[in-house]
Short mmCIF file of C-alpha atoms in Angstrom, two decimals:
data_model
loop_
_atom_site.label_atom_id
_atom_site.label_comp_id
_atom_site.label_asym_id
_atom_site.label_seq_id
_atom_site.Cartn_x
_atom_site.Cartn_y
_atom_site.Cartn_z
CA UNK A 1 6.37 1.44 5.02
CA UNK A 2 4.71 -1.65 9.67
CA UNK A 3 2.06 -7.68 18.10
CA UNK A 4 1.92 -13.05 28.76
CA UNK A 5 4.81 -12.19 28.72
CA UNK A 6 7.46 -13.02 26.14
CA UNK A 7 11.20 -12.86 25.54
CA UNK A 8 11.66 -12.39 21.82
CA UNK A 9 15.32 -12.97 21.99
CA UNK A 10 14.34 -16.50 22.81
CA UNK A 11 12.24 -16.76 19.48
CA UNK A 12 13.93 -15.24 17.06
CA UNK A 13 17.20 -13.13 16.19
CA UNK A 14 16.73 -9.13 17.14
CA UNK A 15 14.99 -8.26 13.63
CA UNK A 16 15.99 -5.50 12.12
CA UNK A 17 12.99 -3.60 10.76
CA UNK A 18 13.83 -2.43 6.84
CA UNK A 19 11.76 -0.07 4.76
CA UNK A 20 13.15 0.25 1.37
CA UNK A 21 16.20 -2.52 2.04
CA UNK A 22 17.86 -0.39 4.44
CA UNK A 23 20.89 -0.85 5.53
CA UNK A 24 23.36 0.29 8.80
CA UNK A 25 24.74 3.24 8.16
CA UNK A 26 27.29 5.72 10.20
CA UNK A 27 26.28 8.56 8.60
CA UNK A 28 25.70 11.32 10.84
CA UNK A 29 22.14 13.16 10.76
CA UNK A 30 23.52 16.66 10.36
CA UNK A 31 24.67 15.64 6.80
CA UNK A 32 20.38 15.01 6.18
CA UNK A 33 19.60 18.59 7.06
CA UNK A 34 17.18 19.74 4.31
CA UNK A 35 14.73 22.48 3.67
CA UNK A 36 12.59 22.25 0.87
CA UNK A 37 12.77 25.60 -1.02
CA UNK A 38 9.88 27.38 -2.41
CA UNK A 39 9.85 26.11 -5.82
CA UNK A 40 9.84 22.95 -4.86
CA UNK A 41 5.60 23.84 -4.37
CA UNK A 42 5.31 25.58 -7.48
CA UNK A 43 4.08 23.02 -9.36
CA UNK A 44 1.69 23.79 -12.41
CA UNK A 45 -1.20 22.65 -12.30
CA UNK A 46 -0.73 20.53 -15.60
CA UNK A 47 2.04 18.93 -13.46
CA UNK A 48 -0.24 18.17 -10.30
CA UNK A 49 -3.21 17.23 -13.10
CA UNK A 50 -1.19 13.70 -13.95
CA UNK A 51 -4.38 11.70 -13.62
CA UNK A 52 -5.14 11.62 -17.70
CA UNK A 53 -7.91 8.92 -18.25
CA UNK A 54 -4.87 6.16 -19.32
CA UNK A 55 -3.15 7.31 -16.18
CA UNK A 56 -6.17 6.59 -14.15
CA UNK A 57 -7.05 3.47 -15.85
CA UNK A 58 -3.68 1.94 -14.80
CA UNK A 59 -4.30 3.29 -11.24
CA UNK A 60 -6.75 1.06 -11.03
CA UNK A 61 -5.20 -1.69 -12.25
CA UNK A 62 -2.21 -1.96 -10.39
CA UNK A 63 -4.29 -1.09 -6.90
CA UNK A 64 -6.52 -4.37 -7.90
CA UNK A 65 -3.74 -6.49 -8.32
CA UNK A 66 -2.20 -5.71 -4.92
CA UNK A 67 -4.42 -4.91 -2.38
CA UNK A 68 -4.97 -7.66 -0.03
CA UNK A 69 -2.23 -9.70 -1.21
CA UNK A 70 0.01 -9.46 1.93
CA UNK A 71 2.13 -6.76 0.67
CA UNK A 72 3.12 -9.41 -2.19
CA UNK A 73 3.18 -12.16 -0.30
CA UNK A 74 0.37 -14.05 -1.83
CA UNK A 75 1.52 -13.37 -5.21
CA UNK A 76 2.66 -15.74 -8.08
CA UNK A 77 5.51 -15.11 -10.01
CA UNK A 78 3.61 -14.28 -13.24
CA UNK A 79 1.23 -11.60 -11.10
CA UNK A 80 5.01 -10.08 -10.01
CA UNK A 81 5.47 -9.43 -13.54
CA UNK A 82 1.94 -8.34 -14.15
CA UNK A 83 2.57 -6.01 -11.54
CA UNK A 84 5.80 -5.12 -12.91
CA UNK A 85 4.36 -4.44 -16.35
CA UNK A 86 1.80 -1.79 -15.09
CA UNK A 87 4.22 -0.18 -12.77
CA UNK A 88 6.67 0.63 -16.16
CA UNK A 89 3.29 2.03 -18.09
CA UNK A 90 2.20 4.18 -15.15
CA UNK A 91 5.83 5.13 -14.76
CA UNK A 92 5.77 7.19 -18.56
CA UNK A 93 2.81 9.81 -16.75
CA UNK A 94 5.17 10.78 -13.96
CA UNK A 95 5.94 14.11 -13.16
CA UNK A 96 9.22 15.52 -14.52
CA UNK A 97 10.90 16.20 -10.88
CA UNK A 98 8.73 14.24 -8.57
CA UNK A 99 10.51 14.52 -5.49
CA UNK A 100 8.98 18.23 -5.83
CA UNK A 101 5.79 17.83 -6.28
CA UNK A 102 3.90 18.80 -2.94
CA UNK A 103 1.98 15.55 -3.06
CA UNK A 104 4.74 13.53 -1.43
CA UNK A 105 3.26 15.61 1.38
CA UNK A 106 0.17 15.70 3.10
CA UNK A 107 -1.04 18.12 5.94
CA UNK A 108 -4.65 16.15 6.08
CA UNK A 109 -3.38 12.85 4.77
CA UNK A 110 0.43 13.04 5.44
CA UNK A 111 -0.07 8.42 5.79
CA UNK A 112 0.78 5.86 3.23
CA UNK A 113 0.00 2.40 3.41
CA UNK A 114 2.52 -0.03 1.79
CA UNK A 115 0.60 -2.30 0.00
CA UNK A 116 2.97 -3.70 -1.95
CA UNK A 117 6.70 -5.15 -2.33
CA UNK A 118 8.48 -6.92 -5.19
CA UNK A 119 10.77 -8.04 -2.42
CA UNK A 120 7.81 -8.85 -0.31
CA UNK A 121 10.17 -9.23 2.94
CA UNK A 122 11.65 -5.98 2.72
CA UNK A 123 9.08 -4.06 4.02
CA UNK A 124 9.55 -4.93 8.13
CA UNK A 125 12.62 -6.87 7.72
CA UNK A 126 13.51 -10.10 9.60
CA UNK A 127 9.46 -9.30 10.74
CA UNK A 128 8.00 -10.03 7.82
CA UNK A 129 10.58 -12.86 6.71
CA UNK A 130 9.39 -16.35 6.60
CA UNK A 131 10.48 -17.10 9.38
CA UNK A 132 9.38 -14.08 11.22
CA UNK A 133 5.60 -14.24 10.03
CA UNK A 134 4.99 -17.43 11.55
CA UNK A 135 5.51 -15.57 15.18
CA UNK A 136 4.13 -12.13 13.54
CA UNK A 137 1.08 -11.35 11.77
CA UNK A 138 1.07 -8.12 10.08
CA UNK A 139 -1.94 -5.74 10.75
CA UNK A 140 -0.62 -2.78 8.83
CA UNK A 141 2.58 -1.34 7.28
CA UNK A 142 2.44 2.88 6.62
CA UNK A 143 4.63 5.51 5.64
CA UNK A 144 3.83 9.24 7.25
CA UNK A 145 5.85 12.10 5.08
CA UNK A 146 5.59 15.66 6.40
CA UNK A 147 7.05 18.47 5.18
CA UNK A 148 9.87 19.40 5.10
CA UNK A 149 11.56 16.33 5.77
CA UNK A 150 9.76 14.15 8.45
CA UNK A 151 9.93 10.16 7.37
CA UNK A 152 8.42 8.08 10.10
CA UNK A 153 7.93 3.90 9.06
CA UNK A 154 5.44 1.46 10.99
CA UNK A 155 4.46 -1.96 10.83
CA UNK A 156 2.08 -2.79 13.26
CA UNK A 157 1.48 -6.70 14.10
CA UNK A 158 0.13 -9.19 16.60
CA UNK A 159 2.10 -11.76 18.60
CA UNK A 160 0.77 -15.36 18.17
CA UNK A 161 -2.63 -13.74 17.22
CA UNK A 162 -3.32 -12.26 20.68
CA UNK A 163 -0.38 -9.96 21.52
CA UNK A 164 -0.04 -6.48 19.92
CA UNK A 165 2.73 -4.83 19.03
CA UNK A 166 4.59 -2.12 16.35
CA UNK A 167 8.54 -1.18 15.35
CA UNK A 168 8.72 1.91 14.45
CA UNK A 169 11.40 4.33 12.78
CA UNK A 170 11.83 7.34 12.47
CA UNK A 171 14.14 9.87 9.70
CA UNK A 172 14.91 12.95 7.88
CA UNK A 173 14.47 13.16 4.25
CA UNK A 174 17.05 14.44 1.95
CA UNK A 175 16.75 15.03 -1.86
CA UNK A 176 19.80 13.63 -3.64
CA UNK A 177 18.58 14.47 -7.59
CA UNK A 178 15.36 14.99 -9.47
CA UNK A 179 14.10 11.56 -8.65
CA UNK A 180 15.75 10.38 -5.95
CA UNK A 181 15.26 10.81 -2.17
CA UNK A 182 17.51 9.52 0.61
CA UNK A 183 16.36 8.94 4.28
CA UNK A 184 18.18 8.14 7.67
CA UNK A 185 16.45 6.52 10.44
CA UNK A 186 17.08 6.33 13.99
CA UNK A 187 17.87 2.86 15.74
CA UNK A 188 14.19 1.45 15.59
CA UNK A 189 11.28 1.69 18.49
CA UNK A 190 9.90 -1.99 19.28
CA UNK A 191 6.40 -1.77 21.06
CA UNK A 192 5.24 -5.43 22.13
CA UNK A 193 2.23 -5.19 24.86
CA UNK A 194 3.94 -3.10 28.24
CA UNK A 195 7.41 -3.64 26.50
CA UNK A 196 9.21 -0.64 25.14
CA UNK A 197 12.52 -0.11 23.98
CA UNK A 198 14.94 0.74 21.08
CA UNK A 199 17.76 -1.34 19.37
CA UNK A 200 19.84 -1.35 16.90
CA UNK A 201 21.87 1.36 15.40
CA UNK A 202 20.74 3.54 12.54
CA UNK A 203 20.12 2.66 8.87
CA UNK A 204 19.68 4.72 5.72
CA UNK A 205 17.60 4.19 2.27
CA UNK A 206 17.61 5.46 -0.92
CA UNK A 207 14.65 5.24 -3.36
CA UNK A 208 13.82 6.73 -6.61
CA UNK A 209 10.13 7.85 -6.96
CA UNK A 210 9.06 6.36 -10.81
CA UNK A 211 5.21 7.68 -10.25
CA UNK A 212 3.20 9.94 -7.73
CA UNK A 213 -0.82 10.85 -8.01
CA UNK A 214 -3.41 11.86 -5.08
CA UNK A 215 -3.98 7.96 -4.94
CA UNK A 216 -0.69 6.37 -5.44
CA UNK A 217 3.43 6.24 -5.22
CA UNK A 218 5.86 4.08 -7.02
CA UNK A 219 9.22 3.72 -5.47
CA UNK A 220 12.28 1.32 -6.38
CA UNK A 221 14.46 1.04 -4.53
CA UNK A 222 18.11 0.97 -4.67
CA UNK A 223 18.00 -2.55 -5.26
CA UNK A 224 15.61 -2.57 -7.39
CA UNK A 225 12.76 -3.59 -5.45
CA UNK A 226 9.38 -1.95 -6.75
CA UNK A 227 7.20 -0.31 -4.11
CA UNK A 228 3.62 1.00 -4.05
CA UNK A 229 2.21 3.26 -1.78
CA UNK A 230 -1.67 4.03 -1.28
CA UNK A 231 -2.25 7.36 0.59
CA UNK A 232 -4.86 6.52 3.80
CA UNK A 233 -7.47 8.87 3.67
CA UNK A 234 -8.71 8.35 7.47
CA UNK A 235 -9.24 4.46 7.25
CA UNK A 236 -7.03 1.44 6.90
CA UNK A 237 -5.75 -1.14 4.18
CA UNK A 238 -5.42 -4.26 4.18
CA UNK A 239 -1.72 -5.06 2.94
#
């Protein structure tokens, strides 16, 4: 949750785009078939009604401590930790079984930008690595979720400032316990001006959703890494 011809072999290694530290995986997709049942949209509307003034308050917060920071790149250690600190308040208003609560999904707004990353590489992989963001500037990173179980990732970038181009991924979503999700993606889709093709093989995540609101979603990942999502309503963000 993402830029004459050029031969990016010759630049760099293949990167492997990586949304939640994923990781190769063999597993096949017929072990992610999932159908959300019915209950998993009957949720009270005291559940859905999580945005209590203390709830909102840190909303805010956290949002104006990440947006427009590069996904985390621009931050200090300390405003890691401040960002850290928030997360773990916000994370005491979350819905008992959030990986049922309908607003993981959106039929208007189904888009979520990532605007933030503890591990701020992780997000786009070897793209958004040191090394990688001297070729590639990030324009946007998002996250569509449709029901039932429709992940797709994209970071979208330019090429030495003048050449657009995306990776893309696509996955099914699977629901491993009360909090935690898995998803498997298919080898990723690497758009770079006329240029079109796939690589790689495919990769899996796991992440554990800690907070979810109309506004926002806090993920960490299986490694730990903290992520926050900001549902798009129509426009962009600046990561």
């Amino acid at each position: 949750m993402a830029a004459c011809s050029l031969t990016l072999s010759s630049s760099l290694p293949q990167p492997k785009p990586s949304f939640f530290g994923s990781k190769p995986s063999h597993l096949s997709l017929h072990s992610t078939s999932f159908a959300l049942k019915s209950q998993c949209f009957r949720v009270s509307s005291s559940s859905v009604s999580i945005s209590s003034r203390p709830a909102d308050d840190l909303v805010a917060s956290l949002l104006s401590k990440v947006i427009q920071t590069d996904g985390g790149v621009s931050l200090t250690t300390k405003q890691h930790q401040e960002v850290a600190q928030v997360a773990n308040e916000l994370n005491k208003y979350c819905v008992d079984e959030p990986v049922k609560c309908p607003l993981i999904f959106g039929v208007v707004f189904p888009d979520w930008d990532v605007v933030y990353c503890s591990n701020p590489t992780s997000p786009g992989g070897g793209y958004r690595s040191a090394l990688g963001r001297l070729f590639f500037k990030t324009k946007d990173m998002v996250q569509a979720v449709e029901a039932p179980d429709s992940v797709r990732n994209k970071v979208s970038f330019s090429v030495f400032g003048f050449l657009n181009g995306e990776v893309s991924l696509k996955g099914k979503l699977k629901v491993l316990d009360h909090q935690w999700i898995q998803v498997i993606f298919e080898p990723p889709e690497l758009r770079v001006g006329e240029m079109d093709f796939r690589y790689g093989g495919e990769s899996e995540v796991k992440l554990q959703i800690t907070y979810i609101d109309e506004k926002i979603r806090l993920g960490k990942g299986s490694r730990g890494s903290l992520f926050v999502f900001q549902r798009r309503h129509g426009g962009s963000t600046n990561v």
